[in-house]
Amino acid sequence: MFYHIFKHLDEAYSLSGAGVFQYISFRSSAAIILALLIAIIFGRSIIDFLRRKQIGEDIRDLGLEGQLQKRGTPTMGGVIILLSILVPTLLFARLDNIYIQLMLISTVWLGMIGGLDDYIKVFRHHKEGLNGRFKVVGQVGLGLIVGTVMWLSPDIVVRDEHPKGYELSQEQTTEQTLTLSSEVKTTKTTIPFVKNNELDYSWFTFGDEFLAWLLYVLVAILVVTAVSNGANLTDGLDGLVTGVSVPIVVVLGVLAYLSGHVMYADYLNIMYIPDSGELVIFAAAMAGALVGFLWYNSFPAQIFMGDTGSLSIGGVIAVFALCIRKELLLPVLCGIFLVESCSVMLQVGYFKYTKRKYGEGRRIFLMSPLHHHYQKKSIFETKIVIRFWIISLLLAAVTLVTLKIR
């Protein structure tokens, strides 16, 4: 919103200093600061409100150390994260940008699904919350929307040929420069550790463009559903999914900036995606929101994010990666989410298999998801969380390294 207001003031009245809002670096810095302040300042009021309304977590006794002490801790704290993301994005991002519009829709969409799940758990006293099938339908619906918009929107293009020999400012590209490269509506995406690191979904459909886009929509559905559920499963310890997500969001913001900058994209030999640099503002707001939420969510947690937060975080990360054509980097970048999800699938699958074969179910892990396995081994909660944070930082670094190591 401020971008459009100050652009008008600059053009109409030559207002001194108004031009600063044209720079992504300024707006992203403002977004992260505002998101932090909203989370920290208003977080306290939201926690007090939830306590007064007795909106607390009903903890199931799983035999984990210190678990029952958390009973009654306010939940639905994802509202803090969502507000801290949406307000700075609405204020500092370009609202006419198709990628920003997709991110706003995704945040609200998944926040509503997660909020409904938490509402059923807390107010209807139904421990399982929203039926799993309805969650999946919501996630599939979002994936369908995102994939279809990526397919049909004329504003979403890739420039295959990067212009050479132009001296450009750090963040702005002239219209003259942009006209030198060809706009392409493509199903290409990025793959890691490969020299010519672009994969085209049309390869799997023998060049049929219509089928390629249908395949892309299916991939979008799979990615949104998988990452959203992965983040949801990871949310089991104080500050775990919050801290793990920060390096992921920061790396996605860096990749969006590089992909949206014609000179850096050319230098790194990656796809140049016009207007995708605006996503840096959203990434900055989300990083600030997560760090601010850690103020209250770190051990011992004063509030839990609930599905309102965890479903939204995972789904938004997935949609962000799809927008910048980096969805195939997610198994590396979101390795924690992947391992947590696989631990559940392996545990359930092996238990069912051994029950059929031997008459009694056997387990691979002491408990799943994986973080509970380490709890069962009597490793203190904060040590597990910090080690998972370190692994997430390592995976984030590896993801950035893929830009150069091919």
Short mmCIF file of C-alpha atoms in Angstrom, two decimals:
data_model
loop_
_atom_site.label_atom_id
_atom_site.label_comp_id
_atom_site.label_asym_id
_atom_site.label_seq_id
_atom_site.Cartn_x
_atom_site.Cartn_y
_atom_site.Cartn_z
CA MET A 1 0.00 0.00 0.00
CA PHE A 2 2.78 2.46 0.95
CA TYR A 3 4.53 1.64 -2.32
CA HIS A 4 1.58 2.90 -4.36
CA ILE A 5 0.92 5.93 -2.14
CA PHE A 6 4.51 7.18 -2.12
CA LYS A 7 4.98 6.42 -5.81
CA HIS A 8 2.05 8.73 -6.54
CA LEU A 9 3.42 11.41 -4.19
CA ASP A 10 6.83 11.14 -5.82
CA GLU A 11 5.45 11.41 -9.34
CA ALA A 12 2.82 14.06 -8.64
CA TYR A 13 4.57 16.28 -6.11
CA SER A 14 8.25 15.20 -6.21
CA LEU A 15 8.03 14.60 -2.46
CA SER A 16 11.51 14.36 -1.00
CA GLY A 17 12.33 10.85 0.24
CA ALA A 18 9.24 9.23 -1.30
CA GLY A 19 11.38 7.35 -3.80
CA VAL A 20 12.86 5.19 -1.06
CA PHE A 21 9.70 3.06 -1.13
CA GLN A 22 10.65 1.92 -4.65
CA TYR A 23 13.52 -0.13 -3.22
CA ILE A 24 12.97 -3.73 -2.18
CA SER A 25 15.76 -3.53 0.42
CA PHE A 26 14.06 -0.65 2.27
CA ARG A 27 10.60 -2.18 2.20
CA SER A 28 11.81 -5.63 3.26
CA SER A 29 13.76 -4.09 6.17
CA ALA A 30 10.67 -2.17 7.24
CA ALA A 31 8.55 -5.33 6.93
CA ILE A 32 10.79 -7.46 9.14
CA ILE A 33 10.98 -4.75 11.82
CA LEU A 34 7.22 -4.20 11.84
CA ALA A 35 6.54 -7.96 11.92
CA LEU A 36 8.84 -8.36 14.93
CA LEU A 37 7.18 -5.49 16.76
CA ILE A 38 3.66 -6.76 16.07
CA ALA A 39 4.51 -10.28 17.27
CA ILE A 40 6.24 -9.10 20.44
CA ILE A 41 3.99 -6.18 21.41
CA PHE A 42 0.58 -7.57 20.48
CA GLY A 43 1.54 -11.18 21.26
CA ARG A 44 1.29 -10.47 24.99
CA SER A 45 -2.23 -9.08 24.63
CA ILE A 46 -3.34 -12.03 22.51
CA ILE A 47 -1.94 -14.52 25.05
CA ASP A 48 -3.78 -12.76 27.89
CA PHE A 49 -7.00 -12.76 25.85
CA LEU A 50 -6.68 -16.50 25.13
CA ARG A 51 -6.06 -17.18 28.83
CA ARG A 52 -9.17 -15.24 29.82
CA LYS A 53 -11.22 -17.21 27.31
CA GLN A 54 -9.59 -20.43 28.58
CA ILE A 55 -8.49 -21.37 25.08
CA GLY A 56 -5.88 -23.88 26.21
CA GLU A 57 -4.29 -26.99 24.76
CA ASP A 58 -5.78 -30.30 25.93
CA ILE A 59 -2.64 -32.42 26.10
CA ARG A 60 -2.98 -36.17 25.57
CA ASP A 61 -0.89 -38.28 27.94
CA LEU A 62 1.71 -39.99 25.74
CA GLY A 63 4.07 -40.76 28.57
CA LEU A 64 6.55 -38.03 27.64
CA GLU A 65 8.54 -36.19 30.30
CA GLY A 66 7.12 -32.76 31.19
CA GLN A 67 4.21 -33.21 28.81
CA LEU A 68 1.34 -32.84 31.27
CA GLN A 69 2.84 -29.63 32.70
CA LYS A 70 1.93 -27.97 29.38
CA ARG A 71 -1.77 -28.70 29.78
CA GLY A 72 -3.81 -25.52 29.61
CA THR A 73 -1.18 -23.52 27.71
CA PRO A 74 -2.99 -21.16 25.31
CA THR A 75 -3.18 -22.39 21.74
CA MET A 76 -4.18 -20.82 18.39
CA GLY A 77 -1.05 -18.67 18.65
CA GLY A 78 -0.75 -18.96 14.89
CA VAL A 79 -3.01 -15.90 14.86
CA ILE A 80 0.01 -13.88 16.06
CA ILE A 81 2.11 -15.20 13.19
CA LEU A 82 -0.59 -14.56 10.60
CA LEU A 83 -1.19 -10.98 11.74
CA SER A 84 2.54 -10.30 11.83
CA ILE A 85 2.85 -11.54 8.24
CA LEU A 86 -0.26 -9.99 6.72
CA VAL A 87 -0.03 -6.45 8.13
CA PRO A 88 3.56 -5.68 6.99
CA THR A 89 2.93 -7.35 3.63
CA LEU A 90 -0.21 -5.31 3.03
CA LEU A 91 1.61 -2.12 4.01
CA PHE A 92 4.95 -2.53 2.25
CA ALA A 93 4.45 -4.92 -0.69
CA ARG A 94 3.10 -4.12 -4.12
CA LEU A 95 -0.49 -5.31 -3.96
CA ASP A 96 -0.77 -5.41 -7.76
CA ASN A 97 1.93 -8.10 -7.88
CA ILE A 98 0.51 -11.54 -8.77
CA TYR A 99 2.99 -13.37 -6.52
CA ILE A 100 2.09 -11.25 -3.50
CA GLN A 101 -1.59 -11.86 -4.20
CA LEU A 102 -0.97 -15.62 -4.27
CA MET A 103 0.93 -15.49 -0.98
CA LEU A 104 -1.81 -13.46 0.74
CA ILE A 105 -4.51 -15.85 -0.47
CA SER A 106 -2.46 -18.87 0.65
CA THR A 107 -1.83 -17.40 4.11
CA VAL A 108 -5.49 -16.60 4.74
CA TRP A 109 -6.72 -19.88 3.18
CA LEU A 110 -4.52 -22.15 5.31
CA GLY A 111 -5.00 -19.96 8.39
CA MET A 112 -8.75 -20.51 8.11
CA ILE A 113 -8.34 -24.30 7.77
CA GLY A 114 -5.95 -24.45 10.73
CA GLY A 115 -8.13 -22.09 12.75
CA LEU A 116 -11.19 -24.27 12.16
CA ASP A 117 -9.22 -27.31 13.31
CA ASP A 118 -8.13 -25.55 16.51
CA TYR A 119 -11.67 -24.24 17.09
CA ILE A 120 -13.10 -27.79 16.96
CA LYS A 121 -10.41 -29.03 19.37
CA VAL A 122 -10.81 -26.23 21.89
CA PHE A 123 -14.48 -25.24 21.80
CA ARG A 124 -16.08 -28.49 20.67
CA HIS A 125 -13.70 -30.56 22.83
CA HIS A 126 -13.01 -32.94 19.94
CA LYS A 127 -9.41 -34.06 20.41
CA GLU A 128 -8.91 -35.05 16.77
CA GLY A 129 -10.04 -31.65 15.51
CA LEU A 130 -11.06 -31.21 11.89
CA ASN A 131 -11.43 -34.48 10.01
CA GLY A 132 -8.21 -35.26 8.18
CA ARG A 133 -10.02 -35.59 4.87
CA PHE A 134 -11.32 -32.03 5.12
CA LYS A 135 -7.79 -30.77 5.80
CA VAL A 136 -6.52 -32.57 2.72
CA VAL A 137 -9.39 -31.20 0.62
CA GLY A 138 -8.42 -27.68 1.73
CA GLN A 139 -4.76 -28.26 0.93
CA VAL A 140 -5.58 -29.82 -2.43
CA GLY A 141 -7.88 -26.89 -3.17
CA LEU A 142 -5.08 -24.40 -2.51
CA GLY A 143 -2.64 -26.42 -4.63
CA LEU A 144 -5.20 -26.44 -7.43
CA ILE A 145 -5.64 -22.66 -7.20
CA VAL A 146 -1.89 -21.97 -7.16
CA GLY A 147 -1.12 -24.39 -10.00
CA THR A 148 -3.94 -23.02 -12.15
CA VAL A 149 -2.94 -19.39 -11.58
CA MET A 150 0.68 -20.23 -12.45
CA TRP A 151 -0.67 -21.81 -15.63
CA LEU A 152 -3.20 -19.25 -16.79
CA SER A 153 -2.00 -15.89 -15.46
CA PRO A 154 -0.33 -13.77 -18.19
CA ASP A 155 1.68 -12.00 -15.46
CA ILE A 156 3.61 -15.16 -14.55
CA VAL A 157 6.40 -15.64 -17.06
CA VAL A 158 10.07 -16.56 -17.21
CA ARG A 159 12.70 -14.79 -19.30
CA ASP A 160 14.98 -17.38 -20.85
CA GLU A 161 17.51 -15.01 -22.39
CA HIS A 162 19.29 -12.70 -20.00
CA PRO A 163 20.40 -9.39 -21.50
CA LYS A 164 24.17 -8.89 -21.57
CA GLY A 165 26.34 -5.86 -21.02
CA TYR A 166 23.92 -3.62 -19.19
CA GLU A 167 24.86 -1.58 -16.16
CA LEU A 168 21.82 -1.76 -13.88
CA SER A 169 21.13 -0.45 -10.42
CA GLN A 170 21.11 -3.01 -7.65
CA GLU A 171 17.35 -3.38 -7.48
CA GLN A 172 15.79 -1.71 -10.50
CA THR A 173 15.65 -2.86 -14.09
CA THR A 174 14.69 -0.48 -16.90
CA GLU A 175 11.87 -1.24 -19.30
CA GLN A 176 14.37 -0.94 -22.18
CA THR A 177 16.44 -3.77 -20.73
CA LEU A 178 13.46 -5.99 -20.12
CA THR A 179 12.30 -5.79 -23.72
CA LEU A 180 15.56 -7.36 -24.89
CA SER A 181 14.72 -10.76 -23.42
CA SER A 182 11.85 -13.01 -24.43
CA GLU A 183 8.93 -13.69 -22.10
CA VAL A 184 8.10 -17.37 -21.96
CA LYS A 185 5.15 -19.18 -20.40
CA THR A 186 6.93 -22.33 -19.30
CA THR A 187 6.69 -25.35 -17.04
CA LYS A 188 10.39 -25.23 -16.26
CA THR A 189 11.65 -25.53 -12.71
CA THR A 190 15.02 -25.71 -10.95
CA ILE A 191 16.77 -28.92 -9.94
CA PRO A 192 19.77 -28.99 -7.56
CA PHE A 193 23.36 -30.08 -8.25
CA VAL A 194 22.93 -30.21 -12.05
CA LYS A 195 24.95 -28.05 -14.47
CA ASN A 196 22.04 -27.01 -16.69
CA ASN A 197 19.77 -26.94 -13.68
CA GLU A 198 16.37 -26.61 -15.32
CA LEU A 199 13.82 -29.39 -15.65
CA ASP A 200 10.81 -28.99 -17.91
CA TYR A 201 7.68 -30.93 -16.98
CA SER A 202 6.91 -31.15 -20.70
CA TRP A 203 9.71 -33.73 -20.96
CA PHE A 204 7.41 -36.19 -19.19
CA THR A 205 4.51 -35.46 -21.56
CA PHE A 206 6.55 -35.75 -24.78
CA GLY A 207 6.25 -32.03 -25.47
CA ASP A 208 2.47 -31.77 -25.02
CA GLU A 209 2.06 -28.36 -23.38
CA PHE A 210 -1.48 -28.93 -22.10
CA LEU A 211 -0.54 -32.21 -20.39
CA ALA A 212 2.61 -30.59 -19.03
CA TRP A 213 0.58 -27.91 -17.28
CA LEU A 214 -1.82 -30.53 -15.92
CA LEU A 215 1.22 -32.35 -14.52
CA TYR A 216 2.45 -29.07 -13.05
CA VAL A 217 -0.89 -28.52 -11.28
CA LEU A 218 -0.68 -32.04 -9.82
CA VAL A 219 2.86 -31.32 -8.61
CA ALA A 220 1.64 -28.07 -7.02
CA ILE A 221 -1.09 -30.00 -5.18
CA LEU A 222 1.42 -32.60 -3.98
CA VAL A 223 3.95 -30.00 -2.82
CA VAL A 224 1.43 -27.87 -0.91
CA THR A 225 -0.12 -30.91 0.79
CA ALA A 226 3.18 -32.57 1.66
CA VAL A 227 4.99 -29.53 3.07
CA SER A 228 1.93 -28.29 4.96
CA ASN A 229 1.45 -31.68 6.64
CA GLY A 230 5.21 -31.97 7.24
CA ALA A 231 5.25 -28.70 9.19
CA ASN A 232 2.14 -29.79 11.07
CA LEU A 233 3.81 -33.05 12.16
CA THR A 234 6.98 -31.20 13.19
CA ASP A 235 5.02 -28.97 15.57
CA GLY A 236 5.39 -31.00 18.76
CA LEU A 237 8.00 -29.27 20.94
CA ASP A 238 8.34 -25.71 22.20
CA GLY A 239 9.83 -23.56 19.44
CA LEU A 240 10.61 -26.49 17.15
CA VAL A 241 8.72 -25.73 13.95
CA THR A 242 9.10 -21.97 14.53
CA GLY A 243 12.90 -22.10 14.73
CA VAL A 244 13.28 -24.68 11.98
CA SER A 245 11.21 -22.55 9.60
CA VAL A 246 13.25 -19.34 9.97
CA PRO A 247 16.29 -20.51 7.90
CA ILE A 248 13.91 -21.96 5.29
CA VAL A 249 12.08 -18.65 4.86
CA VAL A 250 15.33 -16.65 4.76
CA VAL A 251 16.78 -18.88 2.02
CA LEU A 252 13.57 -18.64 -0.01
CA GLY A 253 13.76 -14.86 0.32
CA VAL A 254 17.36 -14.87 -0.95
CA LEU A 255 16.41 -17.11 -3.88
CA ALA A 256 13.47 -14.84 -4.71
CA TYR A 257 15.74 -11.79 -4.73
CA LEU A 258 18.29 -13.49 -6.99
CA SER A 259 15.61 -14.85 -9.34
CA GLY A 260 13.95 -11.45 -9.58
CA HIS A 261 17.18 -9.54 -10.32
CA VAL A 262 18.19 -9.71 -13.96
CA MET A 263 21.95 -9.34 -13.39
CA TYR A 264 22.22 -11.84 -10.54
CA ALA A 265 20.06 -14.35 -12.41
CA ASP A 266 22.32 -13.98 -15.43
CA TYR A 267 25.50 -14.30 -13.36
CA LEU A 268 24.27 -17.42 -11.53
CA ASN A 269 22.75 -18.87 -14.71
CA ILE A 270 19.32 -19.33 -13.13
CA MET A 271 15.88 -18.47 -14.44
CA TYR A 272 15.05 -14.78 -14.36
CA ILE A 273 11.49 -14.43 -13.08
CA PRO A 274 10.18 -10.86 -13.52
CA ASP A 275 8.48 -9.34 -10.47
CA SER A 276 9.38 -12.27 -8.20
CA GLY A 277 11.74 -10.04 -6.24
CA GLU A 278 8.67 -8.54 -4.57
CA LEU A 279 8.37 -11.81 -2.64
CA VAL A 280 11.36 -10.70 -0.56
CA ILE A 281 9.00 -8.38 1.35
CA PHE A 282 6.73 -11.31 2.18
CA ALA A 283 9.70 -13.48 3.22
CA ALA A 284 11.03 -10.68 5.44
CA ALA A 285 7.65 -10.25 7.12
CA MET A 286 7.36 -14.01 7.68
CA ALA A 287 10.88 -14.29 9.10
CA GLY A 288 10.17 -11.40 11.47
CA ALA A 289 6.86 -12.95 12.49
CA LEU A 290 8.48 -16.31 13.30
CA VAL A 291 11.35 -14.81 15.28
CA GLY A 292 8.91 -12.57 17.13
CA PHE A 293 6.69 -15.55 17.92
CA LEU A 294 9.72 -17.36 19.39
CA TRP A 295 9.72 -14.66 22.08
CA TYR A 296 6.71 -16.46 23.58
CA ASN A 297 6.99 -19.92 22.00
CA SER A 298 10.51 -20.83 23.15
CA PHE A 299 10.83 -23.24 26.10
CA PRO A 300 8.83 -23.10 28.30
CA ALA A 301 6.21 -22.00 25.79
CA GLN A 302 3.68 -19.40 26.89
CA ILE A 303 1.59 -20.15 23.80
CA PHE A 304 1.34 -22.86 21.13
CA MET A 305 0.82 -21.97 17.49
CA GLY A 306 -1.69 -24.79 16.92
CA ASP A 307 -2.72 -25.87 13.45
CA THR A 308 -3.54 -22.21 12.75
CA GLY A 309 0.20 -21.65 12.56
CA SER A 310 1.76 -24.96 11.55
CA LEU A 311 -0.50 -25.68 8.55
CA SER A 312 -0.05 -22.10 7.36
CA ILE A 313 3.73 -22.10 7.72
CA GLY A 314 4.20 -25.30 5.72
CA GLY A 315 1.69 -24.38 3.02
CA VAL A 316 3.06 -20.87 2.58
CA ILE A 317 6.61 -22.20 2.24
CA ALA A 318 5.38 -24.59 -0.46
CA VAL A 319 3.54 -21.88 -2.42
CA PHE A 320 6.54 -19.54 -2.14
CA ALA A 321 8.84 -22.23 -3.59
CA LEU A 322 6.40 -22.86 -6.44
CA CYS A 323 6.28 -19.14 -7.27
CA ILE A 324 10.06 -18.94 -7.70
CA ARG A 325 10.32 -22.34 -9.46
CA LYS A 326 12.31 -23.93 -6.62
CA GLU A 327 9.89 -26.63 -5.48
CA LEU A 328 12.38 -29.43 -6.22
CA LEU A 329 14.80 -27.86 -3.72
CA LEU A 330 12.29 -28.39 -0.90
CA PRO A 331 13.36 -31.98 -0.03
CA VAL A 332 16.77 -30.50 0.86
CA LEU A 333 15.66 -27.17 2.30
CA CYS A 334 12.74 -28.67 4.27
CA GLY A 335 14.64 -31.81 5.19
CA ILE A 336 13.39 -31.68 8.79
CA PHE A 337 9.76 -31.68 7.63
CA LEU A 338 10.53 -34.54 5.23
CA VAL A 339 12.20 -36.71 7.87
CA GLU A 340 9.43 -36.07 10.39
CA SER A 341 6.80 -37.08 7.83
CA CYS A 342 8.74 -40.17 6.74
CA SER A 343 9.19 -41.27 10.36
CA VAL A 344 5.39 -41.32 10.79
CA MET A 345 4.78 -43.14 7.50
CA LEU A 346 7.50 -45.71 8.23
CA GLN A 347 6.25 -46.29 11.77
CA VAL A 348 2.63 -46.78 10.72
CA GLY A 349 3.50 -48.86 7.67
CA TYR A 350 5.91 -51.15 9.54
CA PHE A 351 3.47 -51.57 12.43
CA LYS A 352 0.68 -52.67 10.08
CA TYR A 353 2.99 -54.96 8.12
CA THR A 354 4.36 -56.75 11.20
CA LYS A 355 0.89 -57.06 12.70
CA ARG A 356 -0.31 -58.89 9.60
CA LYS A 357 2.79 -61.06 9.38
CA TYR A 358 3.54 -61.83 13.05
CA GLY A 359 0.22 -61.14 14.74
CA GLU A 360 1.60 -58.21 16.72
CA GLY A 361 2.70 -54.78 15.59
CA ARG A 362 6.34 -53.78 15.90
CA ARG A 363 7.90 -50.33 15.78
CA ILE A 364 10.97 -48.81 14.18
CA PHE A 365 11.05 -45.78 16.50
CA LEU A 366 10.19 -45.55 20.16
CA MET A 367 7.55 -43.02 19.09
CA SER A 368 6.82 -40.96 16.01
CA PRO A 369 7.17 -38.24 14.79
CA LEU A 370 10.94 -38.42 15.17
CA HIS A 371 11.30 -35.70 17.83
CA HIS A 372 9.21 -37.83 20.20
CA HIS A 373 11.60 -40.76 19.61
CA TYR A 374 14.41 -38.65 21.08
CA GLN A 375 12.19 -37.57 23.95
CA LYS A 376 11.61 -41.24 24.74
CA LYS A 377 15.39 -41.64 24.87
CA SER A 378 15.36 -39.08 27.72
CA ILE A 379 17.05 -36.30 25.74
CA PHE A 380 15.94 -32.97 27.15
CA GLU A 381 13.44 -31.05 25.05
CA THR A 382 15.54 -27.91 24.50
CA LYS A 383 18.51 -29.98 23.34
CA ILE A 384 16.36 -31.73 20.72
CA VAL A 385 14.95 -28.41 19.52
CA ILE A 386 18.32 -26.67 19.24
CA ARG A 387 19.84 -29.64 17.38
CA PHE A 388 16.97 -29.59 14.91
CA TRP A 389 17.54 -25.84 14.45
CA ILE A 390 21.21 -26.49 13.70
CA ILE A 391 20.31 -29.15 11.15
CA SER A 392 17.84 -26.74 9.51
CA LEU A 393 20.61 -24.11 9.26
CA LEU A 394 22.90 -26.69 7.68
CA LEU A 395 20.26 -27.70 5.12
CA ALA A 396 19.63 -24.02 4.35
CA ALA A 397 23.34 -23.53 3.65
CA VAL A 398 23.43 -26.63 1.43
CA THR A 399 20.44 -25.28 -0.52
CA LEU A 400 22.23 -21.99 -1.19
CA VAL A 401 25.37 -23.87 -2.20
CA THR A 402 23.40 -25.57 -4.98
CA LEU A 403 23.50 -22.23 -6.82
CA LYS A 404 27.21 -22.70 -7.44
CA ILE A 405 27.93 -26.42 -7.07
CA ARG A 406 26.51 -28.15 -10.14
#
